mmCIF file of C-alpha atoms in Angstrom:
data_model
loop_
_atom_site.group_PDB
_atom_site.id
_atom_site.type_symbol
_atom_site.label_atom_id
_atom_site.label_comp_id
_atom_site.label_asym_id
_atom_site.label_seq_id
_atom_site.Cartn_x
_atom_site.Cartn_y
_atom_site.Cartn_z
ATOM 1 C CA ASP A 18 16.899 18.068 52.532
ATOM 2 C CA GLU A 19 13.276 19.343 51.402
ATOM 3 C CA ARG A 20 15.074 21.252 49.198
ATOM 4 C CA ARG A 21 17.775 18.940 48.062
ATOM 5 C CA GLU A 22 14.570 16.512 47.012
ATOM 6 C CA LEU A 23 13.349 19.377 45.534
ATOM 7 C CA ALA A 24 16.065 20.231 43.307
ATOM 8 C CA GLY A 25 15.997 16.309 42.111
ATOM 9 C CA ARG A 26 12.185 15.751 41.394
ATOM 10 C CA GLU A 27 12.049 19.229 39.334
ATOM 11 C CA ALA A 28 15.266 18.401 37.578
ATOM 12 C CA ARG A 29 13.135 14.705 36.457
ATOM 13 C CA VAL A 30 9.719 16.356 36.238
ATOM 14 C CA SER A 31 12.562 18.828 33.451
ATOM 15 C CA GLU A 32 14.230 14.901 31.735
ATOM 16 C CA LEU A 33 10.401 13.968 31.649
ATOM 17 C CA ALA A 34 9.754 17.112 30.085
ATOM 18 C CA ALA A 35 11.708 16.889 26.963
ATOM 19 C CA THR A 36 11.410 12.353 27.236
ATOM 20 C CA VAL A 37 7.716 13.343 26.577
ATOM 21 C CA GLN A 38 8.442 15.762 23.904
ATOM 22 C CA ALA A 39 10.647 13.643 22.109
ATOM 23 C CA LEU A 40 7.899 10.844 22.449
ATOM 24 C CA GLN A 41 5.525 13.205 20.723
ATOM 25 C CA SER A 42 7.165 13.489 17.737
ATOM 26 C CA SER A 43 8.232 9.693 17.587
ATOM 27 C CA HIS A 44 4.729 9.619 18.152
ATOM 28 C CA ARG A 45 3.190 12.421 14.611
ATOM 29 C CA ALA A 46 6.021 10.565 12.683
ATOM 30 C CA ALA A 47 4.250 7.031 14.285
ATOM 31 C CA SER A 48 1.243 8.188 13.023
ATOM 32 C CA ASP A 49 2.187 10.098 9.687
ATOM 33 C CA ALA A 50 3.180 6.967 8.133
ATOM 34 C CA TRP A 51 0.544 4.353 9.365
ATOM 35 C CA HIS A 52 -2.109 6.675 7.775
ATOM 36 C CA GLU A 53 -0.024 6.496 4.299
ATOM 37 C CA ALA A 54 0.447 2.811 5.283
ATOM 38 C CA SER A 55 -2.954 2.308 5.778
ATOM 39 C CA ARG A 56 -4.107 4.459 2.737
ATOM 40 C CA THR A 57 -1.723 3.185 0.073
ATOM 41 C CA LEU A 58 -2.885 -0.486 0.538
ATOM 42 C CA ALA A 59 -6.336 0.769 1.133
ATOM 43 C CA ASP A 60 -6.060 2.866 -2.849
ATOM 44 C CA LEU A 61 -3.948 -0.623 -3.673
ATOM 45 C CA GLY A 62 -7.116 -2.083 -2.174
ATOM 46 C CA ALA A 63 -9.931 -0.402 -4.222
ATOM 47 C CA HIS A 64 -7.335 -0.749 -7.239
ATOM 48 C CA ARG A 65 -7.798 -4.058 -7.599
ATOM 49 C CA GLN A 66 -10.816 -4.645 -6.705
ATOM 50 C CA ALA A 67 -12.127 -1.973 -10.017
ATOM 51 C CA LEU A 68 -9.889 -3.691 -12.466
ATOM 52 C CA GLY A 69 -10.713 -7.422 -11.191
ATOM 53 C CA GLU A 70 -14.927 -5.998 -11.334
ATOM 54 C CA LEU A 71 -14.179 -4.902 -14.432
ATOM 55 C CA GLN A 72 -12.398 -8.022 -15.891
ATOM 56 C CA ALA A 73 -14.774 -10.029 -14.499
ATOM 57 C CA LYS A 74 -17.449 -8.634 -17.008
ATOM 58 C CA ILE A 75 -15.560 -9.716 -19.896
ATOM 59 C CA GLY A 76 -17.906 -12.091 -21.789
ATOM 60 C CA VAL A 77 -20.977 -11.812 -18.899
ATOM 61 C CA GLY A 78 -24.120 -11.121 -20.072
ATOM 62 C CA GLY A 79 -26.054 -11.885 -23.511
ATOM 63 C CA ASP A 80 -26.995 -15.187 -25.586
ATOM 64 C CA ALA A 81 -22.166 -16.214 -25.216
ATOM 65 C CA GLU A 82 -22.309 -16.714 -21.787
ATOM 66 C CA LYS A 83 -25.411 -19.085 -22.148
ATOM 67 C CA TRP A 84 -24.135 -21.236 -24.705
ATOM 68 C CA ARG A 85 -20.923 -21.263 -22.524
ATOM 69 C CA ASN A 86 -22.528 -22.256 -19.467
ATOM 70 C CA LYS A 87 -24.770 -25.238 -21.071
ATOM 71 C CA ARG A 88 -21.492 -26.686 -21.607
ATOM 72 C CA GLY A 89 -19.935 -25.968 -18.728
ATOM 73 C CA LEU A 90 -17.342 -23.726 -19.698
ATOM 74 C CA ALA A 91 -18.233 -21.086 -16.897
ATOM 75 C CA ALA A 92 -15.299 -21.240 -14.982
ATOM 76 C CA ALA A 93 -12.799 -21.776 -17.979
ATOM 77 C CA ARG A 94 -10.006 -19.636 -18.372
ATOM 78 C CA PRO A 95 -9.719 -17.595 -20.903
ATOM 79 C CA LEU A 96 -6.452 -16.858 -22.906
ATOM 80 C CA TRP A 97 -5.264 -13.360 -22.204
ATOM 81 C CA GLN A 98 -5.175 -14.660 -18.599
ATOM 82 C CA ALA A 99 -2.290 -16.516 -18.954
ATOM 83 C CA ILE A 100 -0.040 -14.248 -21.394
ATOM 84 C CA ASP A 101 1.545 -11.798 -21.348
ATOM 85 C CA VAL A 102 2.822 -8.752 -23.554
ATOM 86 C CA ASP A 103 4.834 -6.096 -23.744
ATOM 87 C CA GLY A 104 2.965 -2.391 -23.183
ATOM 88 C CA ASP A 105 3.511 -0.997 -26.666
ATOM 89 C CA TRP A 106 1.984 -4.020 -28.305
ATOM 90 C CA GLU A 107 -1.205 -4.850 -26.982
ATOM 91 C CA ASN A 108 -3.687 -3.181 -29.207
ATOM 92 C CA ALA A 109 -1.136 -5.730 -31.825
ATOM 93 C CA LEU A 110 -2.003 -9.155 -29.778
ATOM 94 C CA GLU A 111 -5.560 -7.208 -30.121
ATOM 95 C CA ALA A 112 -5.377 -7.681 -33.758
ATOM 96 C CA VAL A 113 -3.538 -10.240 -34.570
ATOM 97 C CA LEU A 114 -5.626 -12.425 -32.157
ATOM 98 C CA ARG A 115 -8.863 -11.048 -32.120
ATOM 99 C CA GLU A 116 -11.402 -14.272 -30.993
ATOM 100 C CA ARG A 117 -8.242 -16.091 -29.544
ATOM 101 C CA LEU A 118 -7.431 -13.786 -27.367
ATOM 102 C CA GLU A 119 -11.556 -14.843 -25.311
ATOM 103 C CA GLY A 120 -10.158 -18.044 -26.081
ATOM 104 C CA LEU A 121 -11.326 -20.558 -23.812
ATOM 105 C CA GLU A 122 -9.883 -23.490 -22.466
ATOM 106 C CA VAL A 123 -11.345 -27.181 -23.227
ATOM 107 C CA ASP A 124 -9.977 -30.747 -22.164
ATOM 108 C CA ASP A 125 -11.601 -32.343 -25.643
ATOM 109 C CA LEU A 126 -12.924 -30.266 -28.956
ATOM 110 C CA ALA A 127 -14.173 -33.093 -30.669
ATOM 111 C CA SER A 128 -16.215 -31.577 -28.120
ATOM 112 C CA VAL A 129 -16.813 -29.274 -30.452
ATOM 113 C CA VAL A 130 -19.017 -31.592 -32.743
ATOM 114 C CA ALA A 131 -21.669 -31.936 -30.340
ATOM 115 C CA TRP A 132 -21.744 -28.421 -29.218
ATOM 116 C CA LEU A 133 -23.042 -27.447 -32.191
ATOM 117 C CA SER A 134 -25.520 -30.383 -33.312
ATOM 118 C CA ASP A 135 -28.283 -28.337 -32.059
ATOM 119 C CA THR A 136 -28.849 -26.934 -35.633
ATOM 120 C CA ASN A 137 -31.732 -24.416 -33.716
ATOM 121 C CA GLU A 138 -29.297 -22.832 -31.373
ATOM 122 C CA VAL A 139 -26.298 -20.212 -33.403
ATOM 123 C CA SER A 140 -23.194 -20.321 -31.599
ATOM 124 C CA PRO A 141 -21.765 -17.110 -30.613
ATOM 125 C CA ARG A 142 -17.810 -16.358 -31.961
ATOM 126 C CA ILE A 143 -15.899 -18.092 -29.825
ATOM 127 C CA ALA A 144 -12.631 -19.563 -29.448
ATOM 128 C CA LEU A 145 -11.615 -22.904 -27.995
ATOM 129 C CA PHE A 146 -8.579 -24.278 -27.596
ATOM 130 C CA SER A 147 -6.622 -27.738 -26.143
ATOM 131 C CA PRO A 148 -4.074 -27.107 -24.021
ATOM 132 C CA GLN A 149 -1.019 -28.405 -24.352
ATOM 133 C CA HIS A 150 1.004 -31.066 -22.593
ATOM 134 C CA ASP A 151 4.286 -31.727 -24.354
ATOM 135 C CA ALA A 152 6.543 -28.374 -25.084
ATOM 136 C CA ALA A 153 6.018 -27.421 -28.279
ATOM 137 C CA THR A 154 9.394 -25.890 -30.360
ATOM 138 C CA ILE A 155 8.067 -22.433 -31.540
ATOM 139 C CA ASP A 156 9.993 -21.608 -35.631
ATOM 140 C CA ALA A 157 9.391 -17.434 -35.338
ATOM 141 C CA PRO A 158 11.777 -15.316 -37.562
ATOM 142 C CA ALA A 159 13.250 -12.411 -34.933
ATOM 143 C CA ASP A 160 11.240 -9.813 -35.273
ATOM 144 C CA ALA A 161 8.127 -11.581 -35.211
ATOM 145 C CA LEU A 162 4.856 -10.687 -32.339
ATOM 146 C CA TRP A 163 6.095 -13.946 -31.048
ATOM 147 C CA SER A 164 9.080 -12.950 -29.236
ATOM 148 C CA LYS A 165 7.112 -9.332 -28.497
ATOM 149 C CA LEU A 166 5.412 -12.413 -25.777
ATOM 150 C CA SER A 167 5.706 -13.170 -21.895
ATOM 151 C CA ILE A 168 4.148 -16.637 -21.819
ATOM 152 C CA LYS A 169 2.657 -17.902 -18.339
ATOM 153 C CA ASP A 170 1.193 -20.518 -18.671
ATOM 154 C CA ALA A 171 3.219 -23.178 -21.303
ATOM 155 C CA ARG A 172 0.313 -25.360 -22.296
ATOM 156 C CA VAL A 173 -1.394 -22.629 -24.000
ATOM 157 C CA ALA A 174 2.110 -21.369 -25.985
ATOM 158 C CA ARG A 175 1.395 -23.475 -29.082
ATOM 159 C CA PHE A 176 -2.138 -21.827 -29.710
ATOM 160 C CA VAL A 177 -1.156 -19.078 -29.345
ATOM 161 C CA ALA A 178 2.168 -18.903 -31.502
ATOM 162 C CA ASP A 179 -0.426 -20.906 -34.077
ATOM 163 C CA GLY A 180 -1.939 -17.143 -34.418
ATOM 164 C CA VAL A 181 0.962 -14.612 -34.225
ATOM 165 C CA ALA A 182 4.272 -16.306 -34.693
ATOM 166 C CA ARG A 183 3.782 -15.232 -38.900
ATOM 167 C CA VAL A 184 3.138 -11.636 -37.989
ATOM 168 C CA ARG A 185 6.052 -9.955 -38.378
ATOM 169 C CA CYS A 186 6.540 -6.077 -36.079
ATOM 170 C CA ARG A 187 7.135 -3.100 -37.415
ATOM 171 C CA ASP A 188 7.706 -0.194 -35.567
ATOM 172 C CA HIS A 189 6.013 2.642 -38.457
ATOM 173 C CA LEU A 190 2.584 1.912 -40.682
ATOM 174 C CA ALA A 191 4.499 3.708 -43.191
ATOM 175 C CA ASP A 192 7.587 0.775 -42.635
ATOM 176 C CA ALA A 193 5.422 -1.868 -43.086
ATOM 177 C CA LEU A 194 4.181 -0.365 -46.380
ATOM 178 C CA SER A 195 7.079 0.012 -47.988
ATOM 179 C CA GLN A 196 8.253 -3.621 -46.802
ATOM 180 C CA ARG A 197 5.776 -5.421 -47.651
ATOM 181 C CA ALA A 198 6.526 -7.041 -50.656
ATOM 182 C CA THR A 199 9.311 -8.934 -48.868
ATOM 183 C CA LEU A 200 6.684 -11.106 -46.694
ATOM 184 C CA ALA A 201 6.235 -14.614 -47.895
ATOM 185 C CA VAL A 202 2.758 -15.901 -48.595
ATOM 186 C CA GLY A 203 0.995 -16.465 -44.679
ATOM 187 C CA GLU A 204 3.166 -14.014 -43.637
ATOM 188 C CA THR A 205 1.882 -9.894 -42.067
ATOM 189 C CA PHE A 206 3.065 -7.163 -40.331
ATOM 190 C CA VAL A 207 2.118 -5.663 -37.519
ATOM 191 C CA THR A 208 2.294 -2.272 -36.353
ATOM 192 C CA PRO A 209 2.288 -0.979 -32.475
ATOM 193 C CA GLN A 210 -1.041 0.801 -34.197
ATOM 194 C CA GLY A 211 -2.636 -3.349 -34.670
ATOM 195 C CA HIS A 212 -2.907 -1.914 -37.804
ATOM 196 C CA LEU A 213 -2.129 -4.685 -40.769
ATOM 197 C CA VAL A 214 -0.607 -4.925 -43.498
ATOM 198 C CA SER A 215 0.031 -8.014 -45.929
ATOM 199 C CA ALA A 216 1.909 -8.553 -48.722
ATOM 200 C CA THR A 217 -1.087 -6.967 -51.053
ATOM 201 C CA GLY A 218 -3.022 -5.164 -48.202
ATOM 202 C CA VAL A 219 -4.126 -3.890 -45.189
ATOM 203 C CA MET A 220 -6.555 -3.810 -42.674
ATOM 204 C CA LEU A 221 -6.374 -0.523 -40.159
ATOM 205 C CA PHE A 222 -7.548 -1.232 -36.270
ATOM 206 C CA ALA A 223 -10.029 -0.658 -34.464
ATOM 207 C CA PRO A 224 -9.787 -1.298 -30.967
ATOM 208 C CA ASP A 225 -13.082 -3.718 -29.552
ATOM 209 C CA SER A 226 -14.880 -2.350 -26.344
ATOM 210 C CA GLU A 227 -15.565 -4.815 -24.191
ATOM 211 C CA ILE A 228 -12.184 -6.896 -24.772
ATOM 212 C CA HIS A 229 -9.847 -3.856 -26.009
ATOM 213 C CA GLY A 230 -7.046 -2.745 -22.601
ATOM 214 C CA VAL A 231 -7.350 -6.240 -20.645
ATOM 215 C CA ILE A 232 -3.520 -7.157 -21.220
ATOM 216 C CA ALA A 233 -2.839 -4.355 -19.753
ATOM 217 C CA ARG A 234 -5.576 -4.633 -16.273
ATOM 218 C CA GLN A 235 -4.541 -8.230 -16.130
ATOM 219 C CA ARG A 236 -0.185 -6.902 -16.293
ATOM 220 C CA GLU A 237 -1.364 -4.504 -13.228
ATOM 221 C CA LEU A 238 -4.115 -7.160 -11.599
ATOM 222 C CA ASP A 239 -1.115 -9.162 -10.962
ATOM 223 C CA ARG A 240 1.940 -6.348 -10.191
ATOM 224 C CA LEU A 241 -0.973 -5.647 -7.349
ATOM 225 C CA ASP A 242 -1.419 -8.777 -6.514
ATOM 226 C CA ALA A 243 2.050 -9.221 -5.964
ATOM 227 C CA ALA A 244 2.732 -5.629 -4.706
ATOM 228 C CA LEU A 245 -0.408 -6.550 -2.242
ATOM 229 C CA PRO A 246 1.305 -8.293 0.545
ATOM 230 C CA ALA A 247 4.140 -6.105 0.963
ATOM 231 C CA ALA A 248 1.917 -3.197 1.945
ATOM 232 C CA GLN A 249 0.021 -5.196 4.033
ATOM 233 C CA GLN A 250 2.142 -6.255 5.477
ATOM 234 C CA ALA A 251 3.919 -2.689 6.182
ATOM 235 C CA ALA A 252 0.633 -0.936 7.593
ATOM 236 C CA GLY A 253 1.091 -3.551 9.853
ATOM 237 C CA ALA A 254 4.364 -3.413 10.852
ATOM 238 C CA SER A 255 3.760 1.017 10.684
ATOM 239 C CA ARG A 256 0.043 0.085 12.940
ATOM 240 C CA VAL A 257 2.363 -1.989 15.263
ATOM 241 C CA ALA A 258 4.685 1.014 15.684
ATOM 242 C CA LEU A 259 2.622 3.767 16.232
ATOM 243 C CA ASP A 260 1.352 1.655 19.243
ATOM 244 C CA ALA A 261 4.224 0.972 20.304
ATOM 245 C CA ALA A 262 5.209 4.787 20.614
ATOM 246 C CA GLU A 263 1.414 5.896 21.491
ATOM 247 C CA ALA A 264 2.223 3.752 24.992
ATOM 248 C CA SER A 265 5.534 4.770 25.980
ATOM 249 C CA LEU A 266 4.251 7.837 25.572
ATOM 250 C CA ASN A 267 1.133 7.501 27.674
ATOM 251 C CA ALA A 268 3.183 5.661 29.977
ATOM 252 C CA HIS A 269 5.773 8.519 30.090
ATOM 253 C CA GLN A 270 2.967 11.480 30.304
ATOM 254 C CA GLN A 271 1.665 9.446 32.976
ATOM 255 C CA ASP A 272 4.921 9.343 35.088
ATOM 256 C CA TYR A 273 4.949 12.922 34.742
ATOM 257 C CA HIS A 274 2.195 14.435 35.812
ATOM 258 C CA ALA A 275 2.741 12.041 39.208
ATOM 259 C CA GLU A 276 5.952 13.401 39.181
ATOM 260 C CA GLY A 277 4.570 16.878 38.114
ATOM 261 C CA LEU A 278 2.167 16.821 40.840
ATOM 262 C CA ALA A 279 4.917 15.516 43.353
ATOM 263 C CA VAL A 280 6.890 18.549 42.526
ATOM 264 C CA ALA A 281 3.556 20.539 43.307
ATOM 265 C CA SER A 282 3.184 18.603 46.443
ATOM 266 C CA GLN A 283 6.820 19.283 47.536
ATOM 267 C CA GLN A 284 6.587 23.084 46.446
ATOM 268 C CA ARG A 285 3.773 23.033 48.833
ATOM 269 C CA ARG A 286 5.670 21.556 51.640
ATOM 270 C CA VAL A 287 8.853 23.643 51.368
ATOM 271 C CA HIS A 288 6.650 27.220 51.235
ATOM 272 C CA ASP A 289 5.356 25.939 54.429
ATOM 273 C CA LEU A 290 8.609 24.983 56.492
ATOM 274 C CA ASP A 291 10.279 28.639 54.250
ATOM 275 C CA LEU A 292 6.984 30.934 56.802
ATOM 276 C CA GLU A 293 7.069 28.612 59.317
ATOM 277 C CA LEU A 294 11.009 29.172 59.057
ATOM 278 C CA VAL A 295 9.888 33.017 59.039
ATOM 279 C CA ASP A 296 7.521 32.825 62.039
ATOM 280 C CA LEU A 297 10.433 30.732 63.836
ATOM 281 C CA ARG A 298 13.212 33.193 63.219
ATOM 282 C CA LYS A 299 11.089 36.478 64.535
ATOM 283 C CA GLU A 300 9.979 34.465 67.569
ATOM 284 C CA ALA A 301 13.307 33.672 68.337
ATOM 285 C CA GLU A 302 14.195 37.910 67.590
ATOM 286 C CA ALA A 303 11.999 38.865 70.260
ATOM 287 C CA LYS A 304 12.904 36.573 72.922
ATOM 288 C CA ALA A 305 16.378 38.011 72.092
ATOM 289 C CA ARG A 306 15.086 41.667 71.886
ATOM 290 C CA ARG A 307 12.840 40.536 75.483
ATOM 291 C CA LEU A 308 16.056 38.922 77.075
ATOM 292 C CA SER A 309 18.270 41.824 75.723
ATOM 293 C CA GLU A 310 15.973 44.284 77.221
ATOM 294 C CA LEU A 311 16.208 41.620 81.156
ATOM 295 C CA THR A 312 19.390 41.818 81.134
ATOM 296 C CA ARG A 313 19.573 44.925 80.875
ATOM 297 C CA GLU A 314 17.533 46.039 83.494
ATOM 298 C CA ARG A 315 18.851 43.377 85.730
ATOM 299 C CA ASP A 316 22.561 45.308 84.861
ATOM 300 C CA GLU A 317 20.682 49.006 86.269
ATOM 301 C CA VAL A 318 18.858 46.725 89.255
ATOM 302 C CA ALA A 319 22.808 45.413 90.601
ATOM 303 C CA ALA A 320 24.162 49.115 90.050
ATOM 304 C CA GLN A 321 21.210 50.405 91.749
ATOM 305 C CA ALA A 322 21.488 47.902 94.645
ATOM 306 C CA ALA A 323 25.638 48.174 95.300
ATOM 307 C CA THR A 324 24.812 51.708 95.035
ATOM 308 C CA GLU A 325 22.840 51.988 97.988
#
């Protein structure tokens, strides 16, 4: 019975060993997945913070900020937050809109008259616009820069269109120059590099050190804002999976340890019983030999008695 029970326990230990080994592999995979998800989330968060801080620095400091704060425009949203443009045409949009790109939304443009009443104060170079709540019909050529834009807030559409509706796109400066005679009065060509061509002239683009790339950064910020919830969910789910794998592994390791101790204890009992059995067999053999000797002696005595 002891041997049968021991064999069963040893089989159970072997099964538990295989299970623990499989669970260790699952735990490593879950740990790797959690570290990867956590790293992805951390990278997204750090990238989001860095870009956000860079965007927040635009227009901060100096007399321009003081002028805005004095007129209650500290929290006014700049135009670049409300629009996007095809990636190849970011420089073109910067070249065309210029200060309009940083334009601030105000409730009433008539307020500007009062803001400029102080002749001793020099106003900064700034664009201000009033949002249009009614839908505007924009009449622009098919090749206008307007067609490259994505308007996130319809209220700014008219202000943007006033700056880009008559600006037409050409992929190369040479094409723009060769076709400039076709431009109507008030129209210009713009290239992806930001160069502007009119019927009679050309203005070469050089990026502004502060505002340059603001649209691309805002697009990346929007992408990060959209990606972060999924990354947070993935990190959370991978943590839950890792905790479950760890709990299962710990439980089975405890079972394996306990069953191993039980097997070792039973192996000692079986060993002791084996030793006891050997001793009993030796004792039985000795008694059998003694019985044989006694029987032989008895037979000899009986034979002698019969002879006598």
